[in-house]
Coordinates of C-alpha atoms and ligand atoms in Angstrom, one line a residue:
M1 CA -17.9 -7.7 26.4
Y2 CA -13.9 -7.4 26.4
I3 CA -12.3 -4.2 27.2
R4 CA -9.0 -2.6 25.1
Q5 CA -6.8 -3.7 28.0
D6 CA -7.6 -7.7 27.5
Y7 CA -5.5 -7.4 24.6
S8 CA -2.0 -7.7 26.3
K9 CA -3.6 -11.0 28.3
Y10 CA -4.2 -12.8 24.9
F11 CA -1.7 -11.6 22.3
L12 CA 1.6 -10.8 21.7
D13 CA 2.0 -6.9 22.2
I14 CA 3.3 -5.4 18.8
Y15 CA 0.8 -2.7 17.8
G16 CA 0.5 -0.4 20.5
Q17 CA -3.2 0.2 19.7
V18 CA -5.4 3.4 20.4
D19 CA -8.2 3.3 22.7
F20 CA -11.0 3.5 20.1
M21 CA -12.4 -0.3 19.8
P22 CA -14.7 -0.1 16.5
V23 CA -17.6 -2.9 16.8
S24 CA -19.2 -1.9 13.8
A25 CA -18.8 0.5 10.7
K26 CA -20.3 2.0 7.5
G27 CA -19.1 4.0 4.4
S28 CA -16.5 6.3 6.3
R29 CA -17.8 6.3 9.6
M30 CA -16.8 3.7 12.7
Y31 CA -18.9 2.8 16.1
D32 CA -17.7 1.7 19.2
A33 CA -19.8 -0.4 21.7
D34 CA -21.0 3.0 23.5
G35 CA -22.0 4.4 20.1
T36 CA -19.4 6.6 19.8
E37 CA -18.8 7.8 16.0
V38 CA -15.1 8.1 14.4
I39 CA -14.7 9.4 10.8
D40 CA -12.1 7.2 8.9
F41 CA -9.7 8.9 7.3
A42 CA -7.2 5.7 7.6
A43 CA -9.6 3.0 5.9
G44 CA -7.9 0.3 7.8
I45 CA -4.0 1.2 6.4
A46 CA -5.4 2.3 2.8
V47 CA -7.2 -1.0 2.8
N48 CA -11.3 -0.4 2.9
S49 CA -10.8 1.4 -0.5
L50 CA -14.6 1.7 -0.7
G51 CA -15.2 2.3 2.9
H52 CA -16.9 -0.1 5.2
C53 CA -19.5 -3.0 4.5
H54 CA -20.2 -1.4 0.8
P55 CA -23.7 -3.0 -0.3
E56 CA -22.3 -4.5 -3.4
L57 CA -19.1 -5.9 -1.4
I58 CA -21.5 -7.7 1.0
A59 CA -23.8 -9.1 -1.9
A60 CA -20.7 -10.6 -3.7
L61 CA -18.9 -12.0 -0.5
T62 CA -22.5 -13.7 0.6
A63 CA -23.3 -15.0 -2.6
Q64 CA -19.8 -16.4 -2.9
A65 CA -20.0 -17.8 0.7
Q66 CA -23.2 -19.4 -0.4
Q67 CA -21.4 -21.4 -3.2
L68 CA -17.7 -22.1 -2.7
W69 CA -15.2 -20.9 -0.3
H70 CA -12.1 -22.9 -0.9
V71 CA -10.5 -25.3 -3.3
S72 CA -6.8 -26.0 -3.4
N73 CA -4.8 -25.2 -5.9
I74 CA -4.9 -28.5 -7.7
M75 CA -8.0 -27.1 -9.0
V76 CA -8.8 -23.9 -11.1
N77 CA -11.8 -22.1 -10.0
Q78 CA -14.3 -19.5 -11.8
P79 CA -13.9 -15.9 -9.4
A80 CA -10.2 -16.7 -9.7
L81 CA -10.3 -16.6 -13.7
E82 CA -12.4 -13.7 -13.6
F83 CA -10.1 -11.9 -11.5
G84 CA -6.7 -12.9 -13.3
K85 CA -8.7 -11.7 -16.9
L86 CA -9.4 -8.3 -15.1
L87 CA -6.1 -8.0 -13.5
T88 CA -3.8 -8.5 -16.8
E89 CA -6.7 -6.8 -19.3
N90 CA -6.1 -3.4 -17.2
S91 CA -2.4 -3.6 -16.6
C92 CA 0.6 -3.4 -18.5
C93 CA 1.1 -6.9 -17.1
D94 CA 0.2 -10.4 -18.8
K95 CA 0.1 -12.8 -16.0
A96 CA -0.7 -12.9 -12.5
F97 CA -0.2 -15.0 -9.3
I98 CA -2.5 -14.4 -6.3
C99 CA -1.5 -14.6 -2.8
N100 CA -3.0 -13.2 0.5
T101 CA -0.6 -10.1 1.5
G102 CA 1.7 -7.4 0.1
T103 CA 4.6 -9.1 1.7
E104 CA 4.1 -12.4 0.1
A105 CA 3.5 -10.3 -3.2
I106 CA 6.9 -9.1 -2.4
E107 CA 8.6 -12.3 -1.7
A108 CA 6.7 -14.0 -4.9
A109 CA 8.2 -11.2 -6.7
L110 CA 11.8 -11.2 -5.6
K111 CA 11.5 -14.9 -5.9
L112 CA 10.8 -14.8 -9.4
A113 CA 13.0 -12.4 -10.5
R114 CA 16.1 -14.3 -8.8
R115 CA 14.7 -17.4 -10.6
Y116 CA 14.5 -16.4 -14.1
N117 CA 18.0 -14.8 -13.6
L118 CA 19.0 -18.3 -12.4
K119 CA 17.6 -19.8 -15.2
N120 CA 18.6 -17.1 -18.3
F121 CA 22.0 -16.3 -17.0
G122 CA 23.3 -18.4 -14.2
K123 CA 23.8 -18.0 -10.4
D124 CA 25.7 -14.6 -10.4
R125 CA 22.8 -12.6 -11.7
H126 CA 21.1 -12.6 -8.3
K127 CA 21.6 -9.1 -6.8
I128 CA 18.4 -6.9 -5.7
I129 CA 18.6 -3.3 -5.9
S130 CA 16.2 -1.8 -3.5
F131 CA 16.1 2.1 -1.9
K132 CA 16.6 3.7 1.3
N133 CA 13.8 4.6 3.4
S134 CA 11.4 2.0 1.3
F135 CA 9.1 -0.1 3.0
H136 CA 8.2 -4.0 1.2
G137 CA 6.7 -5.8 4.3
R138 CA 7.8 -8.0 7.2
T139 CA 8.9 -11.2 5.9
L140 CA 12.6 -11.7 6.3
F141 CA 13.3 -11.4 2.6
A142 CA 11.0 -8.3 2.4
V143 CA 12.4 -6.4 5.5
S144 CA 15.8 -7.0 3.9
A145 CA 14.7 -5.5 0.7
G146 CA 13.0 -2.9 2.7
G147 CA 15.2 0.4 3.4
Q148 CA 14.5 0.9 7.1
S149 CA 17.0 -0.9 9.2
K150 CA 14.7 -0.8 12.5
Y151 CA 12.6 -3.2 10.7
S152 CA 15.5 -6.0 9.8
E153 CA 18.5 -5.3 12.5
D154 CA 17.2 -7.2 15.4
Y155 CA 16.9 -10.4 12.6
A156 CA 20.2 -11.4 11.4
P157 CA 21.5 -13.2 9.3
L158 CA 19.9 -11.7 6.8
P159 CA 19.4 -12.6 3.2
T160 CA 22.2 -11.5 1.3
G161 CA 22.6 -9.7 -2.1
I162 CA 20.5 -6.7 -1.6
S163 CA 21.7 -3.4 -1.6
H164 CA 20.0 0.1 -0.9
A165 CA 20.4 3.4 -3.4
E166 CA 19.0 7.0 -2.6
Y167 CA 15.6 7.2 -3.7
N168 CA 15.2 9.7 -6.5
N169 CA 18.8 10.0 -6.9
L170 CA 19.9 8.7 -10.3
E171 CA 23.7 8.4 -9.7
S172 CA 23.6 6.5 -6.5
I173 CA 21.9 3.8 -8.7
E174 CA 23.9 4.2 -11.6
A175 CA 26.8 3.5 -9.4
M176 CA 25.3 -0.1 -8.3
I177 CA 23.5 -1.3 -10.9
D178 CA 25.9 -3.9 -13.2
E179 CA 25.8 -7.3 -14.8
S180 CA 25.1 -9.0 -11.2
T181 CA 22.0 -7.0 -10.8
A182 CA 18.7 -9.3 -11.2
A183 CA 16.1 -6.9 -10.0
V184 CA 15.1 -3.3 -9.0
I185 CA 12.2 -3.0 -6.7
I186 CA 10.9 0.3 -5.7
E187 CA 7.9 2.2 -4.7
P188 CA 6.7 4.8 -6.8
I189 CA 5.6 7.0 -4.0
Q190 CA 7.4 5.9 -0.5
A191 CA 4.2 5.4 1.4
E192 CA 5.3 4.0 5.0
G193 CA 8.6 6.3 4.8
G194 CA 6.9 9.5 4.3
I195 CA 4.4 9.6 1.4
I196 CA 7.7 10.7 -0.7
P197 CA 6.7 10.7 -4.6
A198 CA 9.2 9.4 -7.1
N199 CA 10.3 12.2 -9.6
P200 CA 9.0 11.6 -13.2
E201 CA 12.4 11.8 -14.4
F202 CA 13.8 10.0 -11.8
L203 CA 11.7 6.9 -12.8
Q204 CA 12.2 7.0 -16.6
K205 CA 15.8 7.3 -16.4
L206 CA 15.6 4.2 -14.1
R207 CA 13.2 2.5 -16.6
E208 CA 16.0 3.3 -19.3
L209 CA 19.0 1.9 -17.0
C210 CA 17.4 -1.3 -15.9
D211 CA 16.5 -2.1 -19.9
K212 CA 20.1 -1.4 -20.6
H213 CA 21.0 -3.9 -17.7
Q214 CA 18.5 -6.4 -18.4
A215 CA 17.4 -5.9 -14.5
I216 CA 13.5 -6.6 -14.0
L217 CA 11.8 -3.6 -12.7
I218 CA 9.5 -4.2 -10.1
F219 CA 7.1 -1.7 -8.7
D220 CA 5.6 -2.1 -5.3
E221 CA 2.2 -0.6 -5.6
V222 CA 1.0 -2.2 -2.4
Q223 CA -0.3 0.7 -1.1
T224 CA -0.6 3.1 -4.2
G225 CA -2.5 0.4 -6.4
V226 CA -6.2 -0.4 -7.1
G227 CA -7.2 3.6 -7.7
R228 CA -5.3 5.3 -4.4
T229 CA -3.7 7.9 -6.4
G230 CA -6.4 8.4 -8.8
K231 CA -5.4 6.1 -11.4
L232 CA -5.5 2.2 -11.5
F233 CA -2.1 2.1 -10.8
A234 CA 0.3 4.9 -9.9
Y235 CA 2.6 4.0 -12.9
Q236 CA 0.6 5.3 -14.8
H237 CA 1.1 8.9 -13.7
Y238 CA 5.0 8.4 -14.9
D239 CA 4.4 7.0 -18.6
I240 CA 6.7 3.9 -18.1
E241 CA 5.6 0.6 -17.5
P242 CA 7.2 -1.6 -14.9
D243 CA 8.0 -5.5 -15.4
I244 CA 6.0 -6.9 -12.2
I245 CA 3.9 -5.1 -10.3
C246 CA 2.9 -6.1 -6.4
L247 CA -0.2 -5.6 -5.2
A248 CA -2.5 -6.0 -1.9
K249 CA -3.9 -3.6 0.3
A250 CA -6.8 -2.1 -1.3
L251 CA -7.2 -5.2 -3.8
G252 CA -10.0 -7.0 -1.7
A253 CA -11.0 -3.4 -0.3
G254 CA -11.3 -5.3 3.2
F255 CA -10.8 -8.7 2.4
P256 CA -7.3 -10.2 2.6
I257 CA -6.1 -10.8 -0.9
G258 CA -2.3 -9.7 -2.8
A259 CA -1.1 -10.3 -6.4
I260 CA 1.9 -10.0 -8.6
L261 CA 1.3 -9.1 -12.2
V262 CA 4.0 -10.0 -14.7
K263 CA 5.1 -9.4 -18.1
D264 CA 5.1 -12.4 -20.6
K265 CA 9.0 -11.8 -21.1
Y266 CA 9.4 -12.9 -17.4
S267 CA 6.3 -15.4 -16.6
S268 CA 8.8 -18.0 -17.3
G269 CA 10.7 -17.1 -14.2
F270 CA 8.1 -19.6 -12.2
E271 CA 7.3 -22.9 -13.6
I272 CA 5.1 -25.8 -12.0
G273 CA 6.4 -26.4 -8.5
S274 CA 8.8 -23.1 -8.3
H275 CA 6.6 -21.5 -5.8
G276 CA 3.2 -21.7 -4.5
T277 CA 0.7 -20.9 -1.4
T278 CA -2.5 -22.6 0.1
F279 CA -4.9 -19.9 0.1
G280 CA -3.7 -17.6 -2.8
G281 CA -6.4 -17.5 -5.3
N282 CA -9.6 -18.9 -2.9
P283 CA -13.0 -18.1 -4.7
L284 CA -14.1 -15.9 -1.8
A285 CA -11.4 -13.5 -1.9
C286 CA -11.2 -13.6 -5.8
A287 CA -15.0 -12.8 -5.9
V288 CA -14.9 -9.8 -3.2
A289 CA -11.7 -8.6 -5.0
T290 CA -13.5 -9.1 -8.8
K291 CA -16.4 -6.7 -7.5
A292 CA -14.1 -4.1 -5.6
F293 CA -11.7 -3.9 -8.7
S294 CA -15.0 -3.2 -11.0
I295 CA -16.2 -0.7 -9.0
I296 CA -13.1 0.9 -8.5
N297 CA -12.1 1.2 -12.0
T298 CA -14.8 3.5 -13.3
P299 CA -14.3 7.4 -14.5
E300 CA -16.8 7.8 -11.8
V301 CA -14.7 6.6 -8.7
L302 CA -11.1 7.6 -10.4
D303 CA -12.3 10.9 -11.3
G304 CA -14.0 11.4 -7.8
V305 CA -10.5 10.3 -6.2
Q306 CA -8.9 13.8 -8.0
Q307 CA -11.6 15.8 -6.8
K308 CA -12.0 14.6 -3.3
A309 CA -8.1 15.0 -3.0
Q310 CA -8.6 18.5 -3.8
L311 CA -11.3 19.2 -1.2
F312 CA -8.9 17.5 1.2
R313 CA -6.2 19.8 0.3
Q314 CA -8.4 22.8 0.4
H315 CA -9.1 21.8 3.9
L316 CA -5.7 21.1 5.2
E317 CA -4.1 24.4 4.0
E318 CA -6.9 26.0 6.0
I319 CA -6.2 24.1 9.0
N320 CA -2.4 24.4 8.5
N321 CA -2.8 28.5 8.0
K322 CA -4.4 28.3 11.3
L323 CA -1.9 26.4 13.3
D324 CA 1.2 26.2 11.2
I325 CA 2.2 22.7 12.0
Y326 CA 3.2 21.5 8.4
K327 CA 5.8 22.7 6.2
E328 CA 4.4 20.4 3.4
I329 CA 1.3 18.9 2.3
R330 CA 2.1 16.1 -0.6
G331 CA 0.9 13.2 -2.2
K332 CA -1.0 11.8 -5.1
G333 CA -4.8 11.1 -4.7
L334 CA -6.0 9.9 -1.9
L335 CA -2.3 9.3 -0.6
I336 CA -2.0 12.6 1.5
G337 CA 1.3 13.2 3.6
M338 CA 1.5 16.0 5.3
E339 CA 5.1 16.9 7.1
L340 CA 5.7 18.5 10.4
N341 CA 7.4 21.8 10.9
D342 CA 10.7 20.7 12.6
N343 CA 9.6 22.5 15.8
Y344 CA 7.0 19.6 16.0
A345 CA 9.6 17.0 14.7
G346 CA 8.8 13.2 15.9
R347 CA 5.1 14.0 17.0
A348 CA 3.1 12.4 14.4
K349 CA 1.7 9.8 16.6
E350 CA 0.8 12.4 19.0
I351 CA -1.4 13.9 16.3
M352 CA -2.8 10.6 15.3
Q353 CA -3.8 10.3 19.0
A354 CA -5.2 13.5 19.0
G355 CA -7.3 12.6 16.2
F356 CA -8.5 9.5 17.5
K357 CA -9.7 11.6 20.9
N358 CA -11.3 14.1 18.7
K359 CA -13.4 11.4 16.8
V360 CA -11.3 11.3 13.5
A361 CA -9.0 8.2 12.7
T362 CA -5.7 9.4 10.8
L363 CA -2.4 7.6 10.5
M364 CA 1.3 8.7 10.4
A365 CA 3.9 7.4 8.1
S366 CA 7.4 7.9 9.8
P367 CA 7.5 10.0 13.1
N368 CA 7.3 13.3 11.1
V369 CA 4.5 12.9 8.6
T370 CA 0.7 12.6 9.6
R371 CA -1.1 10.2 6.7
F372 CA -4.4 10.3 5.4
T373 CA -5.6 7.4 3.2
P374 CA -9.7 7.6 3.3
S375 CA -12.2 5.6 1.3
L376 CA -11.9 6.3 -2.2
I377 CA -15.3 7.3 -2.0
I378 CA -15.6 9.4 1.1
P379 CA -18.9 11.5 0.9
N380 CA -17.9 15.1 0.9
E381 CA -19.9 16.1 4.2
D382 CA -17.3 13.4 5.9
I383 CA -14.3 14.7 4.4
M384 CA -15.6 18.4 5.8
L385 CA -16.3 17.1 9.3
G386 CA -13.7 14.7 9.9
C387 CA -11.0 17.7 9.0
Q388 CA -13.5 20.0 11.2
R389 CA -12.9 17.0 13.8
F390 CA -9.1 17.3 13.0
L391 CA -8.7 20.7 13.4
D392 CA -10.7 20.7 16.7
G393 CA -8.6 18.0 17.9
L394 CA -5.2 19.6 16.9
L395 CA -6.2 22.7 18.8
I396 CA -6.5 20.9 22.0
W397 CA -3.3 19.0 21.9
Q398 CA -1.5 22.3 20.8
Ligands
PLP401 C1 1.9 -2.4 3.7 C2 2.9 -2.7 2.6 C3 3.7 -3.6 2.3 C4 3.2 -5.0 3.1 O1 1.9 -5.8 3.2 P1 1.3 -6.5 4.0 O2 0.0 -6.8 3.5 O3 1.1 -6.0 5.1 O4 2.1 -7.7 4.2 C5 4.3 -3.9 1.3 N1 4.6 -2.8 0.6 C6 4.0 -1.7 0.6 C7 4.7 -0.5 -0.1 C8 3.3 -1.3 1.8 O5 2.7 -0.2 1.7

């Protein structure tokens, strides 16, 4: 049996993990080798949207594992076709490209946007506008698009032609957008940046602004997509449609898969040979993702998200009335953020560690915000028990 400390012997130390090492999990409970049980309010990082080891996902995975795992993209396969149909029929977009991670989805969306503009308007229309404090993943293009310099500053020279406007500030982007703008990329709720939702009016005006300048509007729904906010996609809360949607995290409910969805108008941005991936669209990932998507895309699960979010809010408000640690509880659906009071500023990591010590897994989103992203079907009793453990953990820590 290996121990937590063996990690640094074999791996590049880039994560700074907690001490708890799960060996198995079921639903919203994880267990280590000693049988210690931890309630999971993190679900990976907004990934295991149907909890751990969901029986229907196990069935889909094992059935496909007996049949066909991987074929190259020289061939078409049945699970990919079924998944592509689901994605396009249930979104405002018409065509899909399947990859493996969120970063790759961002990379594909930005490349498509640049290429579409090159082919239709010439090379001067290549600029990308993103937003300060945003997070879009870790490849060089993605960290450059992201609006947090701590992720990009050590990797210069960075790709050029990217600028960052103020989030929720229309004047800021109005001053930047022009005939050289190829695309605007935005998270409808800034997740890693601290669970900051876009104002509806801001997003609606942004849509109008992109239409006026014929800029492609890309929604990074890697964290908000596939039911997390109580609707299938977060854009559906805002009464507008993006041109491209980026998805990953919950898309495979724990199996690695990502995708971009594109409106017909822009689908010519990629042609045969202009982009690709070895593993994207493999039958195993698509079979699991199809099952996950079908389960999540039901009134039962999506309405349940709203109800469970309500339950969380009640418990969290009670906890905060007792302890007075947070100044705001916010978010949408089961993407929950709690911003620390000024006298606790910068201590979200300690709180996450205090939770683990008391057998509840939570996350942070920036140094000032505690984040919960539980399974969309977390049982109500696990919400209650986990919140109790969270409170007790905070009492010990405080
Ligand atoms: C996690 C995340 C990404 C990156 O996804 P990976 O699968 O880690 O590459 C991109 N955008 C947002 C909004 C994310 O939350």
